[in-house]
PDB file of C-alpha atoms in Angstrom:
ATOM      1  CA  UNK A   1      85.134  98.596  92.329  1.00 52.00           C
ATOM      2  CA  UNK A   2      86.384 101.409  95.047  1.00 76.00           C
ATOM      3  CA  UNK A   3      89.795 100.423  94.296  1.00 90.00           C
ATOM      4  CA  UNK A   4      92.485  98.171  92.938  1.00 94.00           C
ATOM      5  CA  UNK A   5      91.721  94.781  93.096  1.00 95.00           C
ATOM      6  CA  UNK A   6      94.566  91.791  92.873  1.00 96.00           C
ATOM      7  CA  UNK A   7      94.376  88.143  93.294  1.00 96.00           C
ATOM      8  CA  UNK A   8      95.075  85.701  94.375  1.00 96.00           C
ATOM      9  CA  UNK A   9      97.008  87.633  97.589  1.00 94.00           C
ATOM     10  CA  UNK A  10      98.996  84.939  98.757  1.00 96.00           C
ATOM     11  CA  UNK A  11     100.759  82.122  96.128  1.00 97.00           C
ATOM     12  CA  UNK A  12     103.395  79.359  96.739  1.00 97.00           C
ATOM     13  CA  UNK A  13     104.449  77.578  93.915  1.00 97.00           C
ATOM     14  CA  UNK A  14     107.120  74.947  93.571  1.00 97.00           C
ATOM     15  CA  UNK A  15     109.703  76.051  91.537  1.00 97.00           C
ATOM     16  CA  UNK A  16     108.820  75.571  87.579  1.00 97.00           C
ATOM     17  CA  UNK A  17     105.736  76.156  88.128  1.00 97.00           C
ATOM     18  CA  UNK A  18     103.216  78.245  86.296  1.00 97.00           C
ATOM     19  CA  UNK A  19     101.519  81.159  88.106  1.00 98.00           C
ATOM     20  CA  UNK A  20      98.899  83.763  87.251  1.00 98.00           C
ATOM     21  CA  UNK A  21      98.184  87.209  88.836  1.00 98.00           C
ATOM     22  CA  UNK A  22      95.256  88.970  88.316  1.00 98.00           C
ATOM     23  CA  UNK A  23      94.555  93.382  88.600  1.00 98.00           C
ATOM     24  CA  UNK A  24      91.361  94.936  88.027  1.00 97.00           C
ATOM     25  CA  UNK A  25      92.277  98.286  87.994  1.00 96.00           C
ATOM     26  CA  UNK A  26      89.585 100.960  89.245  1.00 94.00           C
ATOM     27  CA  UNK A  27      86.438 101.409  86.254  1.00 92.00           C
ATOM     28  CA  UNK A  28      87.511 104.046  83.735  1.00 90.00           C
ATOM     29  CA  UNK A  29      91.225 104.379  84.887  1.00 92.00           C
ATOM     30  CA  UNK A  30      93.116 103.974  81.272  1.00 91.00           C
ATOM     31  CA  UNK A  31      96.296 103.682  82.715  1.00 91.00           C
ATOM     32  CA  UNK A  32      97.615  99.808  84.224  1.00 93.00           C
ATOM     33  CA  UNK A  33     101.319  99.674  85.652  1.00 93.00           C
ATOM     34  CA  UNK A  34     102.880  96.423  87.026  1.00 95.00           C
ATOM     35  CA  UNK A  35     105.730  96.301  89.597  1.00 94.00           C
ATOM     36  CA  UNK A  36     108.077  93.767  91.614  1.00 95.00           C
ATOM     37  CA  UNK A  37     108.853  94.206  95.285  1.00 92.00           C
ATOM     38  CA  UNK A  38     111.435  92.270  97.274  1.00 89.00           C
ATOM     39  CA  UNK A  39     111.546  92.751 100.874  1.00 84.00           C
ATOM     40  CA  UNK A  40     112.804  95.933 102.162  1.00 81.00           C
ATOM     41  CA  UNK A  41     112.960  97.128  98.816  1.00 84.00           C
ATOM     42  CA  UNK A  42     111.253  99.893  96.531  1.00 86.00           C
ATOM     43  CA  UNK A  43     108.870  98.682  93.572  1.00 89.00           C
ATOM     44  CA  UNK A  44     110.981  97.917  90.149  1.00 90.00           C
ATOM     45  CA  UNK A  45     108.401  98.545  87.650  1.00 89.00           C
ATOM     46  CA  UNK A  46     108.060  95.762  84.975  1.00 94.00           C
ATOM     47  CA  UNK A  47     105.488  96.767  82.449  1.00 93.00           C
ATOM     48  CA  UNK A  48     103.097  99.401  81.518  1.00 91.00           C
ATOM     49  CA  UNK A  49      99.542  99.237  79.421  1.00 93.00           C
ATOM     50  CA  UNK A  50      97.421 102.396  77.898  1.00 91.00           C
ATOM     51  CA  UNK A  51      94.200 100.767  77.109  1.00 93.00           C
ATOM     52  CA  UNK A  52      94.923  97.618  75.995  1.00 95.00           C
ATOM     53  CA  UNK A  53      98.110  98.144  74.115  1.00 94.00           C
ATOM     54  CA  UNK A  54     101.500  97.390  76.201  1.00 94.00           C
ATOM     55  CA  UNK A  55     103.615 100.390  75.701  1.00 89.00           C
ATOM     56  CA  UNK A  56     106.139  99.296  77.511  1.00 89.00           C
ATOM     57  CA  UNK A  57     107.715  96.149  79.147  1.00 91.00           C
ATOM     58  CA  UNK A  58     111.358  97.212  79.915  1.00 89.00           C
ATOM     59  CA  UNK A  59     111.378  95.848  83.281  1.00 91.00           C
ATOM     60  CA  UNK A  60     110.184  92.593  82.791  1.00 95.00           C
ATOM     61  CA  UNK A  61     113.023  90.774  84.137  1.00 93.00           C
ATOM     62  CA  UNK A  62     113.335  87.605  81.586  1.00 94.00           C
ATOM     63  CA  UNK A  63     110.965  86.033  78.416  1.00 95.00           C
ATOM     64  CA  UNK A  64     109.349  84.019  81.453  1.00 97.00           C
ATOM     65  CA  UNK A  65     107.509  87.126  82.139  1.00 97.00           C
ATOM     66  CA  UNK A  66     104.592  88.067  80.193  1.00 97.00           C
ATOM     67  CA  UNK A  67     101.789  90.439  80.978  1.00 98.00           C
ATOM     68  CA  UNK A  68      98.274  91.129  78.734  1.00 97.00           C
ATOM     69  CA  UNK A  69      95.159  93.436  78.890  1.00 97.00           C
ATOM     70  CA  UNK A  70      93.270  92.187  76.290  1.00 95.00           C
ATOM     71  CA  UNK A  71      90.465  94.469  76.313  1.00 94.00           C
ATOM     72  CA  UNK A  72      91.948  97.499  78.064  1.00 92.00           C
ATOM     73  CA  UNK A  73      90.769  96.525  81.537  1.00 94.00           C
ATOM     74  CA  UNK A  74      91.709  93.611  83.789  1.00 97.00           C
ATOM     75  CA  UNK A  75      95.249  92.530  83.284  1.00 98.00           C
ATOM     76  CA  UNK A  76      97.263  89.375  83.860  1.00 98.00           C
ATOM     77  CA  UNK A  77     100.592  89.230  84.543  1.00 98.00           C
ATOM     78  CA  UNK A  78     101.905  85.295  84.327  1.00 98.00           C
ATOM     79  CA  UNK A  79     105.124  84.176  85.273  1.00 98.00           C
ATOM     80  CA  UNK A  80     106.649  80.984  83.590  1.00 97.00           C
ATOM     81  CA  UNK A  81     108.917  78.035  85.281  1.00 97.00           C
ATOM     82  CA  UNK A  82     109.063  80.031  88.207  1.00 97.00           C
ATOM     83  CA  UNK A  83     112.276  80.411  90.061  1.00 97.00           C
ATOM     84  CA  UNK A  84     112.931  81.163  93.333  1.00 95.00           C
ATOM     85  CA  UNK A  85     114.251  84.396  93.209  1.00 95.00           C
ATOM     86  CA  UNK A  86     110.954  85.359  91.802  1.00 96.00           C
ATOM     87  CA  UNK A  87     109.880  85.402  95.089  1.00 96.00           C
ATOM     88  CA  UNK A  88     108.502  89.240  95.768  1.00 96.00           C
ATOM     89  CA  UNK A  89     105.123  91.017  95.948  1.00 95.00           C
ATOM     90  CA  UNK A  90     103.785  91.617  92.554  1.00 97.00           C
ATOM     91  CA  UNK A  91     102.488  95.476  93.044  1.00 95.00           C
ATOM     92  CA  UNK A  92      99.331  96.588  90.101  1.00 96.00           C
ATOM     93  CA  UNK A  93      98.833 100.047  89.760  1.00 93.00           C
ATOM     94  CA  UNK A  94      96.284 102.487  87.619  1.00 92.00           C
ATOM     95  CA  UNK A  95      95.690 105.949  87.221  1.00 88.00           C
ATOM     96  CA  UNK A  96      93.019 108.038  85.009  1.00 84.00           C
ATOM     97  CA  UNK A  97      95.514 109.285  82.960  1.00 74.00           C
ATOM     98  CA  UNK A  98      99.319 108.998  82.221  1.00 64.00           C
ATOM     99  CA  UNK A  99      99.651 112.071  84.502  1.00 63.00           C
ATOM    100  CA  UNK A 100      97.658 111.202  87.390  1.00 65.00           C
ATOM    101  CA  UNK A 101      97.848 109.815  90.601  1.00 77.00           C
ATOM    102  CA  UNK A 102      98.905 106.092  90.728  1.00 84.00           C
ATOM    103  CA  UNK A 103      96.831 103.703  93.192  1.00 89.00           C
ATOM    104  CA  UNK A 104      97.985 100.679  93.840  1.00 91.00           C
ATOM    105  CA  UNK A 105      96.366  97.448  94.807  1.00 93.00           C
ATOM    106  CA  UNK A 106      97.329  95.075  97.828  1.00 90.00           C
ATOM    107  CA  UNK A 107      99.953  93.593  95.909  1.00 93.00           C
ATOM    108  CA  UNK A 108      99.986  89.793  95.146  1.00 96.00           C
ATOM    109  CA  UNK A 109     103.140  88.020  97.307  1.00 95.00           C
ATOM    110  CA  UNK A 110     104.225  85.264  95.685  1.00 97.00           C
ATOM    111  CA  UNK A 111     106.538  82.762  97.490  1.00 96.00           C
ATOM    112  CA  UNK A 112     108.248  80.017  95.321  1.00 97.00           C
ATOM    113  CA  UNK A 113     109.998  77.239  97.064  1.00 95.00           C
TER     114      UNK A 113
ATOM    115  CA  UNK B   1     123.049 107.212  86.204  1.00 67.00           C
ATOM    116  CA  UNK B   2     119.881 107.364  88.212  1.00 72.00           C
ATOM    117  CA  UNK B   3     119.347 106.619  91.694  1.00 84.00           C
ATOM    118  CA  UNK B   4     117.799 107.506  94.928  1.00 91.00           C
ATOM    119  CA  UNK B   5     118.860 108.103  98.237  1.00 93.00           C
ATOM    120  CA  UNK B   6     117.186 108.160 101.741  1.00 96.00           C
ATOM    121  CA  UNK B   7     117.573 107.083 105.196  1.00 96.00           C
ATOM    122  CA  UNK B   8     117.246 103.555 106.297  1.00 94.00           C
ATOM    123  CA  UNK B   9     115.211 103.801 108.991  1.00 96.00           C
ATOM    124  CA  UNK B  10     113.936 106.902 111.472  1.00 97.00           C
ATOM    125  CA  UNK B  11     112.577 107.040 115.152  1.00 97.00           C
ATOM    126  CA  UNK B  12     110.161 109.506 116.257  1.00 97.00           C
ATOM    127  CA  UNK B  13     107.890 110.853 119.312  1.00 97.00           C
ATOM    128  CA  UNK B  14     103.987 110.757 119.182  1.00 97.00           C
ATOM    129  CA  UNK B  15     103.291 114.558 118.952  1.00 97.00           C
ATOM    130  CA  UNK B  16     106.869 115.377 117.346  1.00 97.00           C
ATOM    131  CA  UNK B  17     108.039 116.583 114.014  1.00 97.00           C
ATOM    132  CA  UNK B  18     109.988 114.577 111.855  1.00 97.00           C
ATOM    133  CA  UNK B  19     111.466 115.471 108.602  1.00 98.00           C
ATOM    134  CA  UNK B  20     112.280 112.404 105.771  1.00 98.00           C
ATOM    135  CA  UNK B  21     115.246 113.348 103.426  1.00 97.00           C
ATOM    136  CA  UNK B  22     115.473 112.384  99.714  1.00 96.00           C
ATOM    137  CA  UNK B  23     118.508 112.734  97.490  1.00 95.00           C
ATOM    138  CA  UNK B  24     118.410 112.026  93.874  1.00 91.00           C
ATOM    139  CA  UNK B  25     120.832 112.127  90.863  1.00 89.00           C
ATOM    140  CA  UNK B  26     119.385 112.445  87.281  1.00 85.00           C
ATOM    141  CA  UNK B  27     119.745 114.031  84.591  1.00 81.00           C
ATOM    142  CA  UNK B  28     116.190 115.336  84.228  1.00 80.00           C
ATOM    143  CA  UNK B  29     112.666 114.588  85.513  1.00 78.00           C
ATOM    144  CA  UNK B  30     109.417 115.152  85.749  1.00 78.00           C
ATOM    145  CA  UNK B  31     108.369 115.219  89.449  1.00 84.00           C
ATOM    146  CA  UNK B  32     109.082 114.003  92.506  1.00 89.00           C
ATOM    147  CA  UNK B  33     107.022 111.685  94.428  1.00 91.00           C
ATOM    148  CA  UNK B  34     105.721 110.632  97.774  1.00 94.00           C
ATOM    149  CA  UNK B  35     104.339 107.488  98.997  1.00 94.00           C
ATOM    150  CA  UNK B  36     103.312 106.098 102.154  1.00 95.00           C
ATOM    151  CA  UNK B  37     103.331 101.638 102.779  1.00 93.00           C
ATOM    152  CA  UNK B  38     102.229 100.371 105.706  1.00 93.00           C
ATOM    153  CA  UNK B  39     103.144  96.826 106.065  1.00 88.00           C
ATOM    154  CA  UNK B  40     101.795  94.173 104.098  1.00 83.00           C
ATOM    155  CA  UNK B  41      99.719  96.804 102.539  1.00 86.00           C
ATOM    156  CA  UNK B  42     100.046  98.758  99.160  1.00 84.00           C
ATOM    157  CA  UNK B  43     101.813 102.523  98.883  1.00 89.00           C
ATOM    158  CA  UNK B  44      99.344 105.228  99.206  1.00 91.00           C
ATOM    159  CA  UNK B  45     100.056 108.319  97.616  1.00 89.00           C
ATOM    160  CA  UNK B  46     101.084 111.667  99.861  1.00 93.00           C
ATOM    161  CA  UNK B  47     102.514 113.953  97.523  1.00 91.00           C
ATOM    162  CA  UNK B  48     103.758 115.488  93.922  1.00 88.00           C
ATOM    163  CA  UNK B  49     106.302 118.167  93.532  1.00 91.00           C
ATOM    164  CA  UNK B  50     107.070 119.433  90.595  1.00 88.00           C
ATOM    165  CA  UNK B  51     108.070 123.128  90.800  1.00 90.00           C
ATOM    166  CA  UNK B  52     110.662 123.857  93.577  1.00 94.00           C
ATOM    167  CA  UNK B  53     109.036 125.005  97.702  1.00 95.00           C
ATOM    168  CA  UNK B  54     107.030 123.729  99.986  1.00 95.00           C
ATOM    169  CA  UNK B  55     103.310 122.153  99.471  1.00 92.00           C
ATOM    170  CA  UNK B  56     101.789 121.448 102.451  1.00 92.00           C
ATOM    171  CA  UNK B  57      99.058 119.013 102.771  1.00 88.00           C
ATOM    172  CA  UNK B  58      97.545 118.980 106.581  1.00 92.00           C
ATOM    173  CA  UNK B  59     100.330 117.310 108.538  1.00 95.00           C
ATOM    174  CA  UNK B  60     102.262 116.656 105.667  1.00 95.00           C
ATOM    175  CA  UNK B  61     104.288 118.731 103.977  1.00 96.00           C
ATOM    176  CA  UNK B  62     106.914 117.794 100.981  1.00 96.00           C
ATOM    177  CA  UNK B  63     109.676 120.129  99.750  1.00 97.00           C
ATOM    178  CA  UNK B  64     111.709 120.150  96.395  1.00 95.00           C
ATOM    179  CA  UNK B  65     114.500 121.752  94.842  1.00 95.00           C
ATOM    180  CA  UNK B  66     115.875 120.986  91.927  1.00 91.00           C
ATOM    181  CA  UNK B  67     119.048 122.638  92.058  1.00 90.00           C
ATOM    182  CA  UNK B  68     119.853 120.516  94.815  1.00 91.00           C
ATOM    183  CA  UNK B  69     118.969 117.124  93.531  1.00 91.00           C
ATOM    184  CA  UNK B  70     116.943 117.714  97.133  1.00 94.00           C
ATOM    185  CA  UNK B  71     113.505 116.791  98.949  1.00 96.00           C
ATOM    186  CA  UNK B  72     111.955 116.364 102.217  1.00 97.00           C
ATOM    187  CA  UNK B  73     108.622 114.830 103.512  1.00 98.00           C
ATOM    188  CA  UNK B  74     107.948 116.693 106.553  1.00 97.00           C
ATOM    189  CA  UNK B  75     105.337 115.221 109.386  1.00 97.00           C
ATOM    190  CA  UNK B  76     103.698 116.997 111.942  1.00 97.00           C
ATOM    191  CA  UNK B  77     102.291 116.388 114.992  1.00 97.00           C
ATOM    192  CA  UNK B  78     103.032 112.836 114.737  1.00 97.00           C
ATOM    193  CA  UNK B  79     100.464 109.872 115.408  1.00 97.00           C
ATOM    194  CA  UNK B  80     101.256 106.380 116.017  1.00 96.00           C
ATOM    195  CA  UNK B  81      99.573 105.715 112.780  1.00 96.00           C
ATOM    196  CA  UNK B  82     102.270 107.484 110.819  1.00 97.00           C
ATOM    197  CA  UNK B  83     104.513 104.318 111.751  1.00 97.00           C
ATOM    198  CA  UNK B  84     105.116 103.186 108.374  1.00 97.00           C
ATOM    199  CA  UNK B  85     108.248 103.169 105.396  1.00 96.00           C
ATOM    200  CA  UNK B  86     107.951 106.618 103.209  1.00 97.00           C
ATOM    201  CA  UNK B  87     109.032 105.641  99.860  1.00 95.00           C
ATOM    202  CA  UNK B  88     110.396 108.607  97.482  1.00 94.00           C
ATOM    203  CA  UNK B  89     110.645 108.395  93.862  1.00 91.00           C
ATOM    204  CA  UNK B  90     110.705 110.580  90.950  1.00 87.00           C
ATOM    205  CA  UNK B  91     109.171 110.073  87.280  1.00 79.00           C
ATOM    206  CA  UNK B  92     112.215 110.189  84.790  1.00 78.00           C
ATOM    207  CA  UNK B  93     112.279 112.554  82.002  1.00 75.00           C
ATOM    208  CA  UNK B  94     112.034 110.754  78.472  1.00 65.00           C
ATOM    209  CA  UNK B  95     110.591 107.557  79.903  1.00 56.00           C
ATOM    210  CA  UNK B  96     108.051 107.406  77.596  1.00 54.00           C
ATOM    211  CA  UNK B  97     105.618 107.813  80.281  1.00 57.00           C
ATOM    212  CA  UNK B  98     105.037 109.354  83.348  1.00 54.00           C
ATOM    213  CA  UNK B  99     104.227 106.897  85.912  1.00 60.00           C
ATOM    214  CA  UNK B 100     107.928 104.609  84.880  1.00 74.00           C
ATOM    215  CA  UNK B 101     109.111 105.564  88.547  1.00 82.00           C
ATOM    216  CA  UNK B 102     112.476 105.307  90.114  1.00 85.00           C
ATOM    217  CA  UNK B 103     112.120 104.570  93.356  1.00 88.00           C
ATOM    218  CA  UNK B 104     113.929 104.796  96.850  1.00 91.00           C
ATOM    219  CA  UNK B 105     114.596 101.910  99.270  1.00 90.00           C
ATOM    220  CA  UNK B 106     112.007 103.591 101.543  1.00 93.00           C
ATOM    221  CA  UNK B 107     112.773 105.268 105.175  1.00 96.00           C
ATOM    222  CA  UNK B 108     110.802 103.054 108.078  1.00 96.00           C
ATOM    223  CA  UNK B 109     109.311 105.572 110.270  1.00 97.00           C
ATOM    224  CA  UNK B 110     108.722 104.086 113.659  1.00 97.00           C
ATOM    225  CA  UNK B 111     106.991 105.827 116.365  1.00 97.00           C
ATOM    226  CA  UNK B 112     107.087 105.621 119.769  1.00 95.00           C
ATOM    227  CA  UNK B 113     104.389 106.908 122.923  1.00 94.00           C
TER     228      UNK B 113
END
């Protein structure tokens, strides 16, 4: 597609629920970031892909957090037993390369009550 | 450590000049970033320093210097477009990749007629 694509856009999940977000990065970019954004705040970044290997996934906050790119292109980030202060917009990002510009999607905001 | 600091928020004239400061402490990086967010919408990328100047971009024009610990987005000839939070952040040396950003709290630009 033109650009970064994320789904759903809008979530609310009770709390311990299970939630999927989706990011298909732009065709051919090798390059996959995830980040968290709470209100008023800068993006945290969470976890980072090359291809389809996760080089790194410092910034996931807690082992409810797990992200996958199974074949180097969309990725899914899932969040288990979600908790409330979860709540945040879930920013995808890709570039070409690891030195090139970043473009992010719409971001996913996700709302648990 | 490594943080980030810029202003809050800013108010500015349609037409006017306005120029976004960034402070940083680290103990090395790569480059230094600029992104634009409108609300509810996804950063957009305005600029990458790396050496130390100016690089202007049309109305935009970002400064670095590393001695300092110093930048500044600068706007011209402002639109009511421009109304948005301009988030730095800089890439930290040794992250293992380039795109790990630390990022500021972001500076919400608001312009008036």
């Amino acid at each position: 597609g033109a650009g970064v694509s994320q789904s759903p856009r809008y979530k609310v999940a009770k709390r311990g629920q299970d939630v999927a977000l989706r990011c298909d990065p732009i065709s051919g970019h090798v390059s996959l970031f995830w980040y968290q954004q709470a209100l008023g705040q800068g993006p945290e970044f969470l976890t980072y892909f090359q291809n389809e290997a996760q080089l790194d996934k410092s910034g996931l906050p807690s082992d409810r957090f797990f992200a996958e790119r199974p074949e180097g292109s969309v990725s899914t980030l899932k969040i288990q037993r979600t908790q409330q202060e979860d709540s945040a917009v879930y920013l995808c990002a890709s570039s070409f390369s690891n030195t090139g510009e970043l473009f992010f999607g719409e971001g996913s905001r996700l709302t648990v009550l | 450590g490594q943080n980030i600091d810029q202003p809050t928020e800013m108010t500015a004239t349609e037409g006017a000049i306005v120029q976004i400061n960034c402070t940083y402490q680290t103990s090395g990086f790569n480059g230094l970033f600029w992104y634009q967010q409108h609300a509810g919408e996804a950063p957009t990328f305005l600029s990458y320093n790396v050496l130390d100047g100016l690089e202007e971009k049309g109305r935009f024009s970002s400064f670095l210097s590393r001695s300092k610990g110093y930048s500044y987005l600068l706007l011209k000839e402002l639109q009511m477009k421009d109304s948005a939070s301009y988030l730095c952040a800089f890439s930290p040396r040794g992250a293992g990749n380039n795109r790990k950003l630390i990022w500021g709290l972001g500076t919400s630009l608001a312009v008036n007629p």
